[in-house]
Amino acid sequence: MPRRLLWICFGLWIPVAAQKPLTLVEILSLEAPSNPVLSPDGSQVLFEISIADWKANRRVSHIWRVPASGGAPVRMTNGVGDTQPVWSPDGARFAFLRRVENRTQIFVQLVAGGEAEQWTKHETNVSQPAWSRDGSRLYFVAPDKTPDRGRDDAYVFDQNQPYRRLWEIATDPERRERRLTDGDFDLRQYSVAPDGRSILYVAAPSPLLDDRGQVEIYRLDLGSSERRRLTTNQVAESEPRLSPDSSQILFLAPSDPRLADGYHQRGVFVMPASGGAPRLLIPDFPGEIQAAQWAEQGLLLLANTGVETRLHRLRLTDRTPQPLTPTRQVLSEFHYAPGPDRWVAVASSPNSAGDLWLGDRRLTSLNPIVEKAALGRVEPYRWKAQDGAEIEGVVVHPVDYQKGRRYPLVAQIHGGPQSSSKLNFSAYGTSYPQFWAGRGYLLFLPNHRGSSGYGNAFLRDLKGFYWRHAADDVLAGIDSLVRDGVADPDRLGIMGWSAGGHMTNWLITHSDRFKAASSGAGAANWISMYSQSDIRSHRDFWFGGDPWSDQAPL
């Protein structure tokens, strides 16, 4: 790589160090922000940063704080795995989770400083901490304790899963714990109503993954302890939230208006708070809704729109959400504070591995090494499939790309397959495209049919036969890059994890064009995978049934 020279006023040529590609160790060492939460008055943000602990061979997380007005982040905790910060209603302290003595418990710490204090000593792991609106209690979720197994006892995996319950702990000095839910159902998520009088939660008949289609929404009155079921359908609802005026409930669910078929992109629904028929908002919107919150003048929606994930605002009277964040930016999560009417998000881009943004203002600069490195250019790429359909994906050029030269290509297939490759740095997955770009490779990340963010017809193309168009979409994209004079047809590789591994396995057994392949967690035998897996519902959709019925498709 050539060295650059700097001319200074004395007339001397001084060598300046050229930018270098990132090494794999540098990429794995990048700081990863997550779980940002605004203080009740909107003046500060708590968030997590996970870092690589090379001696322990794992990533560890700590809680940090940054002023909303800007400034250097301050590390707040010193545990080995501190996560899920939540502000107290008065903004004077925060609760979070920490791993101690092989269990996860709730700790509370003053924002002004000092040591964190352990509040729960629950007999099982706790999760999802949340304050009551008056600050007198903390809520959390914890599974029942399972009986100890003898050394020779038989153990049936999917018949011995403990139910998860909702608990509360008083914030007075006695800190008594009390269980709020019981019965034969497994609590998955919950949210506290804005007035603090009730809790919405979603629960399934059991903890089994295949029971997710039987999840329903319930409302628990905290005064009377009365529980009321609000939905009855065949899909998995999530993230229920009561409106500020307590009149409506929003939730996410597969966007079948009948709430009968679970293999759809997630959409946002609203229903009366007292129960009644849910209504699918924006049924014609092609994007997939990943998160939603009530806000001033409607809703805030985090939407996967293919190669981007952007925040949108939706008024309940509108049929089209309006984007609030720019193109070529990928948001992974956001938090909204209703009092100051502000939102904070974690966002990445082709040249940023992830930072906090408060509205349109960047709050952190966590990984300056990325901006100083030599990076491959990241661009959206579109091509025609064999049947004429337009398909989209992402191309990452080699760091020293020269127009007119062909490069070895590696196709990196995303998992899911209900997912999509993005216009971001992709630092925390299993593919590390910028590492390969720094070694002279052209990266191709296709969003073949079956991917999310392009509408339900595109997602559901896999129905009845997984490989109807998806594999041909990938090959057509590679052919297009070869025709463009960018990819070398004699130096092609392919890799992927999970569904990306499935695709890799299929293509290397149906095509001889690839010189190298890496399949991670990919299926080699769909019949044995179906029999041994804890998730079967999607495979029924993909293949039209199970492997042992009459005229079984597998």
Short mmCIF file of N, CA and C in Angstrom, two decimals, residues 125-292:
data_model
loop_
_atom_site.label_atom_id
_atom_site.label_comp_id
_atom_site.label_asym_id
_atom_site.label_seq_id
_atom_site.Cartn_x
_atom_site.Cartn_y
_atom_site.Cartn_z
N ASN A 125 -32.34 -17.13 38.52
CA ASN A 125 -31.93 -15.93 37.79
C ASN A 125 -33.11 -14.98 37.58
N VAL A 126 -32.85 -13.69 37.74
CA VAL A 126 -33.90 -12.69 37.50
C VAL A 126 -33.58 -11.95 36.20
N SER A 127 -34.61 -11.34 35.61
CA SER A 127 -34.46 -10.59 34.36
C SER A 127 -35.53 -9.52 34.29
N GLN A 128 -35.44 -8.66 33.29
CA GLN A 128 -36.42 -7.63 32.96
C GLN A 128 -36.79 -6.74 34.17
N PRO A 129 -35.84 -6.08 34.80
CA PRO A 129 -36.19 -5.20 35.92
C PRO A 129 -36.95 -3.96 35.44
N ALA A 130 -37.89 -3.49 36.24
CA ALA A 130 -38.64 -2.26 35.94
C ALA A 130 -39.15 -1.67 37.24
N TRP A 131 -39.11 -0.35 37.38
CA TRP A 131 -39.59 0.34 38.58
C TRP A 131 -41.11 0.54 38.50
N SER A 132 -41.74 0.52 39.66
CA SER A 132 -43.12 1.00 39.74
C SER A 132 -43.11 2.51 39.51
N ARG A 133 -44.26 3.07 39.13
CA ARG A 133 -44.29 4.49 38.79
C ARG A 133 -43.98 5.38 39.99
N ASP A 134 -44.27 4.91 41.22
CA ASP A 134 -43.99 5.74 42.40
C ASP A 134 -42.64 5.40 43.03
N GLY A 135 -41.91 4.45 42.46
CA GLY A 135 -40.59 4.09 42.97
C GLY A 135 -40.60 3.23 44.22
N SER A 136 -41.76 2.73 44.63
CA SER A 136 -41.84 1.95 45.87
C SER A 136 -41.52 0.47 45.66
N ARG A 137 -41.49 0.02 44.39
CA ARG A 137 -41.25 -1.39 44.10
C ARG A 137 -40.43 -1.53 42.81
N LEU A 138 -39.78 -2.66 42.72
CA LEU A 138 -39.13 -3.08 41.49
C LEU A 138 -39.77 -4.38 41.04
N TYR A 139 -40.11 -4.46 39.78
CA TYR A 139 -40.67 -5.69 39.23
C TYR A 139 -39.56 -6.46 38.50
N PHE A 140 -39.72 -7.76 38.41
CA PHE A 140 -38.77 -8.57 37.65
C PHE A 140 -39.41 -9.91 37.30
N VAL A 141 -38.77 -10.62 36.40
CA VAL A 141 -39.22 -11.94 35.97
C VAL A 141 -38.20 -12.97 36.44
N ALA A 142 -38.68 -14.11 36.91
CA ALA A 142 -37.78 -15.18 37.36
C ALA A 142 -38.47 -16.53 37.15
N PRO A 143 -37.72 -17.56 36.76
CA PRO A 143 -38.31 -18.89 36.60
C PRO A 143 -38.47 -19.59 37.95
N ASP A 144 -39.41 -20.55 37.98
CA ASP A 144 -39.54 -21.39 39.16
C ASP A 144 -38.25 -22.19 39.36
N LYS A 145 -38.02 -22.59 40.60
CA LYS A 145 -36.87 -23.44 40.88
C LYS A 145 -37.20 -24.87 40.47
N THR A 146 -36.29 -25.51 39.78
CA THR A 146 -36.49 -26.90 39.38
C THR A 146 -35.86 -27.82 40.41
N PRO A 147 -36.46 -28.99 40.66
CA PRO A 147 -35.88 -29.92 41.63
C PRO A 147 -34.53 -30.43 41.15
N ASP A 148 -33.65 -30.65 42.09
CA ASP A 148 -32.34 -31.19 41.74
C ASP A 148 -32.49 -32.59 41.17
N ARG A 149 -31.70 -32.88 40.16
CA ARG A 149 -31.76 -34.19 39.53
C ARG A 149 -30.67 -35.08 40.10
N GLY A 150 -31.01 -36.32 40.34
CA GLY A 150 -30.01 -37.29 40.74
C GLY A 150 -29.13 -37.65 39.56
N ARG A 151 -28.00 -38.23 39.85
CA ARG A 151 -27.04 -38.52 38.79
C ARG A 151 -27.62 -39.44 37.73
N ASP A 152 -28.43 -40.41 38.12
CA ASP A 152 -28.94 -41.39 37.18
C ASP A 152 -30.39 -41.16 36.78
N ASP A 153 -30.97 -40.01 37.17
CA ASP A 153 -32.37 -39.75 36.84
C ASP A 153 -32.53 -39.49 35.35
N ALA A 154 -33.59 -40.05 34.78
CA ALA A 154 -33.94 -39.74 33.38
C ALA A 154 -34.43 -38.30 33.31
N TYR A 155 -34.12 -37.64 32.22
CA TYR A 155 -34.48 -36.23 32.08
C TYR A 155 -34.99 -36.00 30.66
N VAL A 156 -36.25 -35.61 30.56
CA VAL A 156 -36.86 -35.29 29.28
C VAL A 156 -36.80 -33.78 29.11
N PHE A 157 -36.01 -33.34 28.14
CA PHE A 157 -35.69 -31.91 28.05
C PHE A 157 -36.93 -31.05 27.97
N ASP A 158 -37.83 -31.33 27.02
CA ASP A 158 -38.95 -30.41 26.80
C ASP A 158 -40.13 -30.67 27.72
N GLN A 159 -39.93 -31.46 28.78
CA GLN A 159 -40.98 -31.65 29.78
C GLN A 159 -40.54 -31.19 31.16
N ASN A 160 -39.39 -30.56 31.24
CA ASN A 160 -38.85 -30.15 32.54
C ASN A 160 -38.43 -28.69 32.53
N GLN A 161 -39.10 -27.88 31.75
CA GLN A 161 -38.77 -26.47 31.69
C GLN A 161 -39.56 -25.70 32.75
N PRO A 162 -38.89 -24.90 33.58
CA PRO A 162 -39.60 -24.16 34.63
C PRO A 162 -40.41 -23.00 34.06
N TYR A 163 -41.56 -22.72 34.65
CA TYR A 163 -42.36 -21.57 34.27
C TYR A 163 -41.72 -20.28 34.80
N ARG A 164 -41.83 -19.22 34.02
CA ARG A 164 -41.36 -17.90 34.45
C ARG A 164 -42.52 -17.11 35.03
N ARG A 165 -42.25 -16.41 36.12
CA ARG A 165 -43.27 -15.64 36.85
C ARG A 165 -42.87 -14.18 36.97
N LEU A 166 -43.88 -13.35 37.24
CA LEU A 166 -43.65 -11.93 37.54
C LEU A 166 -43.58 -11.75 39.05
N TRP A 167 -42.55 -11.04 39.50
CA TRP A 167 -42.33 -10.79 40.92
C TRP A 167 -42.19 -9.28 41.15
N GLU A 168 -42.29 -8.92 42.44
CA GLU A 168 -41.95 -7.55 42.84
C GLU A 168 -41.14 -7.62 44.12
N ILE A 169 -40.31 -6.59 44.32
CA ILE A 169 -39.55 -6.45 45.56
C ILE A 169 -39.76 -5.03 46.06
N ALA A 170 -40.08 -4.89 47.33
CA ALA A 170 -40.29 -3.57 47.92
C ALA A 170 -38.95 -2.84 48.02
N THR A 171 -38.98 -1.54 47.85
CA THR A 171 -37.74 -0.76 47.92
C THR A 171 -37.47 -0.21 49.32
N ASP A 172 -38.30 -0.60 50.30
CA ASP A 172 -38.03 -0.20 51.69
C ASP A 172 -36.90 -1.07 52.24
N PRO A 173 -36.41 -0.79 53.43
CA PRO A 173 -35.26 -1.54 53.96
C PRO A 173 -35.49 -3.05 54.08
N GLU A 174 -36.74 -3.50 54.26
CA GLU A 174 -36.98 -4.94 54.41
C GLU A 174 -36.90 -5.68 53.08
N ARG A 175 -37.25 -5.03 52.01
CA ARG A 175 -37.13 -5.57 50.65
C ARG A 175 -37.75 -6.97 50.53
N ARG A 176 -39.00 -7.05 50.89
CA ARG A 176 -39.71 -8.32 50.76
C ARG A 176 -40.06 -8.57 49.30
N GLU A 177 -39.92 -9.81 48.88
CA GLU A 177 -40.30 -10.23 47.53
C GLU A 177 -41.69 -10.84 47.55
N ARG A 178 -42.44 -10.62 46.47
CA ARG A 178 -43.78 -11.19 46.36
C ARG A 178 -44.04 -11.60 44.92
N ARG A 179 -44.56 -12.81 44.74
CA ARG A 179 -44.88 -13.30 43.41
C ARG A 179 -46.25 -12.76 42.99
N LEU A 180 -46.32 -12.23 41.75
CA LEU A 180 -47.55 -11.61 41.27
C LEU A 180 -48.34 -12.51 40.33
N THR A 181 -47.72 -13.50 39.73
CA THR A 181 -48.44 -14.40 38.82
C THR A 181 -48.16 -15.85 39.20
N ASP A 182 -49.12 -16.71 38.90
CA ASP A 182 -48.94 -18.15 39.12
C ASP A 182 -49.79 -18.89 38.09
N GLY A 183 -49.93 -20.18 38.25
CA GLY A 183 -50.71 -20.95 37.30
C GLY A 183 -49.85 -21.59 36.23
N ASP A 184 -50.48 -22.35 35.36
CA ASP A 184 -49.78 -23.08 34.31
C ASP A 184 -49.62 -22.22 33.06
N PHE A 185 -48.84 -21.18 33.17
CA PHE A 185 -48.48 -20.39 32.00
C PHE A 185 -47.11 -19.77 32.23
N ASP A 186 -46.45 -19.47 31.14
CA ASP A 186 -45.08 -18.96 31.16
C ASP A 186 -45.08 -17.51 30.71
N LEU A 187 -44.64 -16.61 31.60
CA LEU A 187 -44.64 -15.17 31.31
C LEU A 187 -43.40 -14.81 30.49
N ARG A 188 -43.61 -14.19 29.34
CA ARG A 188 -42.51 -13.88 28.43
C ARG A 188 -42.03 -12.43 28.55
N GLN A 189 -42.96 -11.46 28.55
CA GLN A 189 -42.63 -10.04 28.60
C GLN A 189 -43.71 -9.31 29.39
N TYR A 190 -43.39 -8.09 29.83
CA TYR A 190 -44.41 -7.28 30.51
C TYR A 190 -44.06 -5.81 30.37
N SER A 191 -45.04 -4.95 30.63
CA SER A 191 -44.81 -3.50 30.70
C SER A 191 -45.75 -2.91 31.74
N VAL A 192 -45.25 -1.91 32.45
CA VAL A 192 -46.03 -1.23 33.49
C VAL A 192 -46.83 -0.11 32.84
N ALA A 193 -48.12 -0.02 33.18
CA ALA A 193 -48.98 1.02 32.61
C ALA A 193 -48.50 2.40 33.03
N PRO A 194 -48.71 3.42 32.20
CA PRO A 194 -48.27 4.78 32.54
C PRO A 194 -48.82 5.27 33.87
N ASP A 195 -50.06 4.87 34.25
CA ASP A 195 -50.61 5.32 35.54
C ASP A 195 -50.17 4.43 36.69
N GLY A 196 -49.43 3.35 36.42
CA GLY A 196 -48.91 2.49 37.47
C GLY A 196 -49.91 1.56 38.10
N ARG A 197 -51.15 1.51 37.60
CA ARG A 197 -52.18 0.71 38.26
C ARG A 197 -52.28 -0.72 37.74
N SER A 198 -51.70 -0.97 36.60
CA SER A 198 -51.82 -2.30 36.02
C SER A 198 -50.55 -2.65 35.25
N ILE A 199 -50.44 -3.91 34.90
CA ILE A 199 -49.32 -4.42 34.12
C ILE A 199 -49.87 -5.24 32.97
N LEU A 200 -49.37 -4.99 31.78
CA LEU A 200 -49.67 -5.83 30.62
C LEU A 200 -48.55 -6.85 30.49
N TYR A 201 -48.92 -8.09 30.18
CA TYR A 201 -47.88 -9.08 29.94
C TYR A 201 -48.35 -10.07 28.89
N VAL A 202 -47.38 -10.75 28.29
CA VAL A 202 -47.67 -11.82 27.34
C VAL A 202 -47.20 -13.12 27.95
N ALA A 203 -48.02 -14.17 27.77
CA ALA A 203 -47.72 -15.46 28.39
C ALA A 203 -48.15 -16.58 27.46
N ALA A 204 -47.44 -17.71 27.57
CA ALA A 204 -47.73 -18.90 26.77
C ALA A 204 -48.09 -20.04 27.70
N PRO A 205 -48.71 -21.12 27.18
CA PRO A 205 -49.09 -22.25 28.04
C PRO A 205 -47.89 -22.95 28.67
N SER A 206 -46.72 -22.83 28.04
CA SER A 206 -45.52 -23.49 28.58
C SER A 206 -44.30 -22.71 28.12
N PRO A 207 -43.12 -23.05 28.66
CA PRO A 207 -41.89 -22.37 28.21
C PRO A 207 -41.37 -22.87 26.87
N LEU A 208 -41.99 -23.87 26.25
CA LEU A 208 -41.47 -24.44 25.02
C LEU A 208 -41.51 -23.43 23.88
N LEU A 209 -40.46 -23.45 23.05
CA LEU A 209 -40.39 -22.51 21.94
C LEU A 209 -41.54 -22.72 20.96
N ASP A 210 -41.95 -23.95 20.74
CA ASP A 210 -43.02 -24.20 19.77
C ASP A 210 -44.39 -23.77 20.28
N ASP A 211 -44.49 -23.33 21.53
CA ASP A 211 -45.74 -22.79 22.05
C ASP A 211 -45.84 -21.28 21.87
N ARG A 212 -44.88 -20.71 21.14
CA ARG A 212 -44.89 -19.25 20.98
C ARG A 212 -46.12 -18.77 20.22
N GLY A 213 -46.68 -19.64 19.35
CA GLY A 213 -47.89 -19.26 18.65
C GLY A 213 -49.12 -19.20 19.53
N GLN A 214 -49.01 -19.69 20.76
CA GLN A 214 -50.13 -19.65 21.70
C GLN A 214 -49.96 -18.55 22.74
N VAL A 215 -49.03 -17.65 22.51
CA VAL A 215 -48.85 -16.51 23.40
C VAL A 215 -50.07 -15.59 23.31
N GLU A 216 -50.54 -15.09 24.46
CA GLU A 216 -51.65 -14.14 24.50
C GLU A 216 -51.30 -12.98 25.43
N ILE A 217 -52.07 -11.89 25.31
CA ILE A 217 -51.87 -10.70 26.13
C ILE A 217 -52.84 -10.73 27.30
N TYR A 218 -52.32 -10.41 28.48
CA TYR A 218 -53.12 -10.34 29.70
C TYR A 218 -52.90 -8.98 30.37
N ARG A 219 -53.88 -8.60 31.17
CA ARG A 219 -53.76 -7.38 31.97
C ARG A 219 -53.96 -7.72 33.44
N LEU A 220 -53.01 -7.34 34.26
CA LEU A 220 -53.04 -7.61 35.70
C LEU A 220 -53.33 -6.31 36.43
N ASP A 221 -54.44 -6.27 37.18
CA ASP A 221 -54.76 -5.11 38.02
C ASP A 221 -53.96 -5.23 39.32
N LEU A 222 -53.09 -4.27 39.58
CA LEU A 222 -52.21 -4.36 40.75
C LEU A 222 -52.94 -4.12 42.06
N GLY A 223 -54.11 -3.48 42.00
CA GLY A 223 -54.87 -3.27 43.22
C GLY A 223 -55.64 -4.50 43.65
N SER A 224 -56.32 -5.14 42.72
CA SER A 224 -57.16 -6.29 43.05
C SER A 224 -56.52 -7.64 42.75
N SER A 225 -55.38 -7.63 42.04
CA SER A 225 -54.70 -8.84 41.58
C SER A 225 -55.54 -9.61 40.55
N GLU A 226 -56.56 -8.97 39.99
CA GLU A 226 -57.38 -9.63 38.98
C GLU A 226 -56.63 -9.68 37.65
N ARG A 227 -56.68 -10.85 37.02
CA ARG A 227 -56.03 -11.05 35.73
C ARG A 227 -57.10 -11.21 34.65
N ARG A 228 -56.89 -10.52 33.51
CA ARG A 228 -57.85 -10.61 32.43
C ARG A 228 -57.13 -10.89 31.12
N ARG A 229 -57.62 -11.89 30.40
CA ARG A 229 -57.06 -12.20 29.09
C ARG A 229 -57.68 -11.29 28.04
N LEU A 230 -56.82 -10.69 27.18
CA LEU A 230 -57.29 -9.70 26.23
C LEU A 230 -57.29 -10.19 24.79
N THR A 231 -56.52 -11.21 24.45
CA THR A 231 -56.45 -11.69 23.07
C THR A 231 -56.66 -13.20 23.02
N THR A 232 -57.14 -13.67 21.87
CA THR A 232 -57.28 -15.09 21.59
C THR A 232 -57.02 -15.28 20.10
N ASN A 233 -55.87 -15.86 19.77
CA ASN A 233 -55.52 -16.04 18.36
C ASN A 233 -54.46 -17.12 18.23
N GLN A 234 -53.85 -17.24 17.06
CA GLN A 234 -52.88 -18.31 16.81
C GLN A 234 -51.47 -17.77 16.50
N VAL A 235 -51.16 -16.54 16.93
CA VAL A 235 -49.83 -15.98 16.65
C VAL A 235 -49.22 -15.45 17.95
N ALA A 236 -47.94 -15.12 17.86
CA ALA A 236 -47.19 -14.65 19.02
C ALA A 236 -47.21 -13.13 19.10
N GLU A 237 -47.91 -12.58 20.08
CA GLU A 237 -47.86 -11.14 20.34
C GLU A 237 -46.62 -10.82 21.18
N SER A 238 -46.19 -9.57 21.12
CA SER A 238 -45.06 -9.12 21.93
C SER A 238 -45.16 -7.63 22.17
N GLU A 239 -44.40 -7.16 23.16
CA GLU A 239 -44.25 -5.74 23.50
C GLU A 239 -45.58 -5.00 23.65
N PRO A 240 -46.52 -5.48 24.46
CA PRO A 240 -47.77 -4.73 24.67
C PRO A 240 -47.51 -3.48 25.50
N ARG A 241 -48.14 -2.37 25.12
CA ARG A 241 -47.96 -1.11 25.83
C ARG A 241 -49.29 -0.36 25.87
N LEU A 242 -49.65 0.13 27.05
CA LEU A 242 -50.86 0.90 27.24
C LEU A 242 -50.61 2.35 26.86
N SER A 243 -51.58 2.95 26.18
CA SER A 243 -51.42 4.34 25.74
C SER A 243 -51.40 5.29 26.95
N PRO A 244 -50.86 6.49 26.79
CA PRO A 244 -50.78 7.44 27.90
C PRO A 244 -52.13 7.76 28.52
N ASP A 245 -53.22 7.73 27.72
CA ASP A 245 -54.54 8.01 28.28
C ASP A 245 -55.28 6.73 28.70
N SER A 246 -54.58 5.60 28.67
CA SER A 246 -55.11 4.30 29.13
C SER A 246 -56.28 3.79 28.29
N SER A 247 -56.46 4.30 27.08
CA SER A 247 -57.61 3.90 26.28
C SER A 247 -57.29 2.79 25.27
N GLN A 248 -56.00 2.65 24.87
CA GLN A 248 -55.65 1.70 23.83
C GLN A 248 -54.38 0.93 24.21
N ILE A 249 -54.23 -0.21 23.58
CA ILE A 249 -53.03 -1.02 23.74
C ILE A 249 -52.41 -1.23 22.36
N LEU A 250 -51.11 -1.00 22.26
CA LEU A 250 -50.40 -1.38 21.05
C LEU A 250 -49.60 -2.64 21.33
N PHE A 251 -49.40 -3.44 20.30
CA PHE A 251 -48.52 -4.62 20.42
C PHE A 251 -48.01 -4.99 19.05
N LEU A 252 -46.97 -5.80 19.03
CA LEU A 252 -46.41 -6.32 17.79
C LEU A 252 -46.84 -7.76 17.61
N ALA A 253 -47.04 -8.16 16.37
CA ALA A 253 -47.43 -9.54 16.06
C ALA A 253 -47.21 -9.75 14.57
N PRO A 254 -47.12 -11.01 14.12
CA PRO A 254 -47.07 -11.26 12.67
C PRO A 254 -48.23 -10.56 11.98
N SER A 255 -47.92 -9.88 10.87
CA SER A 255 -48.89 -8.92 10.30
C SER A 255 -49.95 -9.56 9.42
N ASP A 256 -50.48 -10.68 9.85
CA ASP A 256 -51.69 -11.23 9.25
C ASP A 256 -52.88 -10.54 9.91
N PRO A 257 -53.71 -9.81 9.16
CA PRO A 257 -54.82 -9.09 9.79
C PRO A 257 -55.75 -9.98 10.61
N ARG A 258 -55.81 -11.28 10.27
CA ARG A 258 -56.67 -12.21 11.00
C ARG A 258 -55.98 -12.77 12.25
N LEU A 259 -54.67 -12.48 12.41
CA LEU A 259 -53.87 -13.02 13.51
C LEU A 259 -54.00 -14.55 13.58
N ALA A 260 -53.91 -15.17 12.40
CA ALA A 260 -54.08 -16.62 12.32
C ALA A 260 -52.83 -17.32 11.81
N ASP A 261 -52.03 -16.65 10.98
CA ASP A 261 -50.86 -17.26 10.36
C ASP A 261 -49.61 -16.56 10.88
N GLY A 262 -48.77 -17.29 11.58
CA GLY A 262 -47.62 -16.68 12.22
C GLY A 262 -46.45 -16.40 11.32
N TYR A 263 -46.46 -16.89 10.07
CA TYR A 263 -45.31 -16.67 9.21
C TYR A 263 -45.53 -15.41 8.36
N HIS A 264 -45.45 -14.29 9.02
CA HIS A 264 -45.54 -12.97 8.41
C HIS A 264 -44.50 -12.07 9.06
N GLN A 265 -44.18 -10.96 8.39
CA GLN A 265 -43.37 -9.94 9.04
C GLN A 265 -44.14 -9.38 10.24
N ARG A 266 -43.39 -8.93 11.24
CA ARG A 266 -44.05 -8.31 12.38
C ARG A 266 -44.64 -6.96 11.99
N GLY A 267 -45.87 -6.75 12.43
CA GLY A 267 -46.53 -5.47 12.24
C GLY A 267 -46.97 -4.92 13.58
N VAL A 268 -47.55 -3.72 13.56
CA VAL A 268 -48.02 -3.09 14.79
C VAL A 268 -49.55 -3.07 14.78
N PHE A 269 -50.14 -3.47 15.90
CA PHE A 269 -51.59 -3.53 16.08
C PHE A 269 -51.99 -2.61 17.23
N VAL A 270 -53.24 -2.14 17.21
CA VAL A 270 -53.83 -1.46 18.36
C VAL A 270 -55.19 -2.09 18.64
N MET A 271 -55.58 -2.02 19.90
CA MET A 271 -56.87 -2.57 20.32
C MET A 271 -57.36 -1.77 21.51
N PRO A 272 -58.67 -1.79 21.80
CA PRO A 272 -59.18 -1.10 22.99
C PRO A 272 -58.56 -1.69 24.25
N ALA A 273 -58.30 -0.85 25.23
CA ALA A 273 -57.68 -1.32 26.47
C ALA A 273 -58.55 -2.31 27.22
N SER A 274 -59.86 -2.25 27.00
CA SER A 274 -60.77 -3.18 27.67
C SER A 274 -60.90 -4.50 26.93
N GLY A 275 -60.22 -4.63 25.78
CA GLY A 275 -60.34 -5.82 24.95
C GLY A 275 -61.14 -5.51 23.70
N GLY A 276 -61.14 -6.44 22.78
CA GLY A 276 -61.84 -6.22 21.52
C GLY A 276 -60.95 -6.60 20.36
N ALA A 277 -61.43 -6.35 19.15
CA ALA A 277 -60.73 -6.78 17.95
C ALA A 277 -59.50 -5.91 17.71
N PRO A 278 -58.31 -6.50 17.59
CA PRO A 278 -57.12 -5.72 17.24
C PRO A 278 -57.19 -5.25 15.79
N ARG A 279 -56.56 -4.11 15.53
CA ARG A 279 -56.53 -3.54 14.19
C ARG A 279 -55.08 -3.40 13.74
N LEU A 280 -54.76 -3.97 12.58
CA LEU A 280 -53.42 -3.85 12.01
C LEU A 280 -53.25 -2.46 11.41
N LEU A 281 -52.27 -1.72 11.91
CA LEU A 281 -51.94 -0.42 11.34
C LEU A 281 -51.03 -0.62 10.12
N ILE A 282 -51.03 0.31 9.24
CA ILE A 282 -50.20 0.36 8.03
C ILE A 282 -50.05 -1.03 7.37
N PRO A 283 -51.15 -1.67 6.95
CA PRO A 283 -51.06 -3.01 6.37
C PRO A 283 -50.28 -3.05 5.06
N ASP A 284 -50.14 -1.93 4.37
CA ASP A 284 -49.45 -1.91 3.09
C ASP A 284 -47.98 -1.52 3.20
N PHE A 285 -47.51 -1.27 4.40
CA PHE A 285 -46.11 -0.89 4.60
C PHE A 285 -45.23 -2.11 4.39
N PRO A 286 -44.22 -2.07 3.49
CA PRO A 286 -43.42 -3.26 3.21
C PRO A 286 -42.41 -3.62 4.28
N GLY A 287 -42.08 -2.67 5.14
CA GLY A 287 -41.07 -2.93 6.16
C GLY A 287 -41.59 -3.78 7.30
N GLU A 288 -40.66 -4.30 8.09
CA GLU A 288 -41.00 -5.09 9.27
C GLU A 288 -40.79 -4.25 10.52
N ILE A 289 -41.79 -4.21 11.41
CA ILE A 289 -41.71 -3.40 12.62
C ILE A 289 -40.96 -4.21 13.69
N GLN A 290 -39.87 -3.66 14.17
CA GLN A 290 -39.05 -4.34 15.17
C GLN A 290 -39.29 -3.85 16.59
N ALA A 291 -39.78 -2.63 16.73
CA ALA A 291 -40.10 -2.09 18.06
C ALA A 291 -41.06 -0.93 17.87
N ALA A 292 -41.88 -0.65 18.91
CA ALA A 292 -42.86 0.44 18.84
C ALA A 292 -43.10 1.00 20.23
#
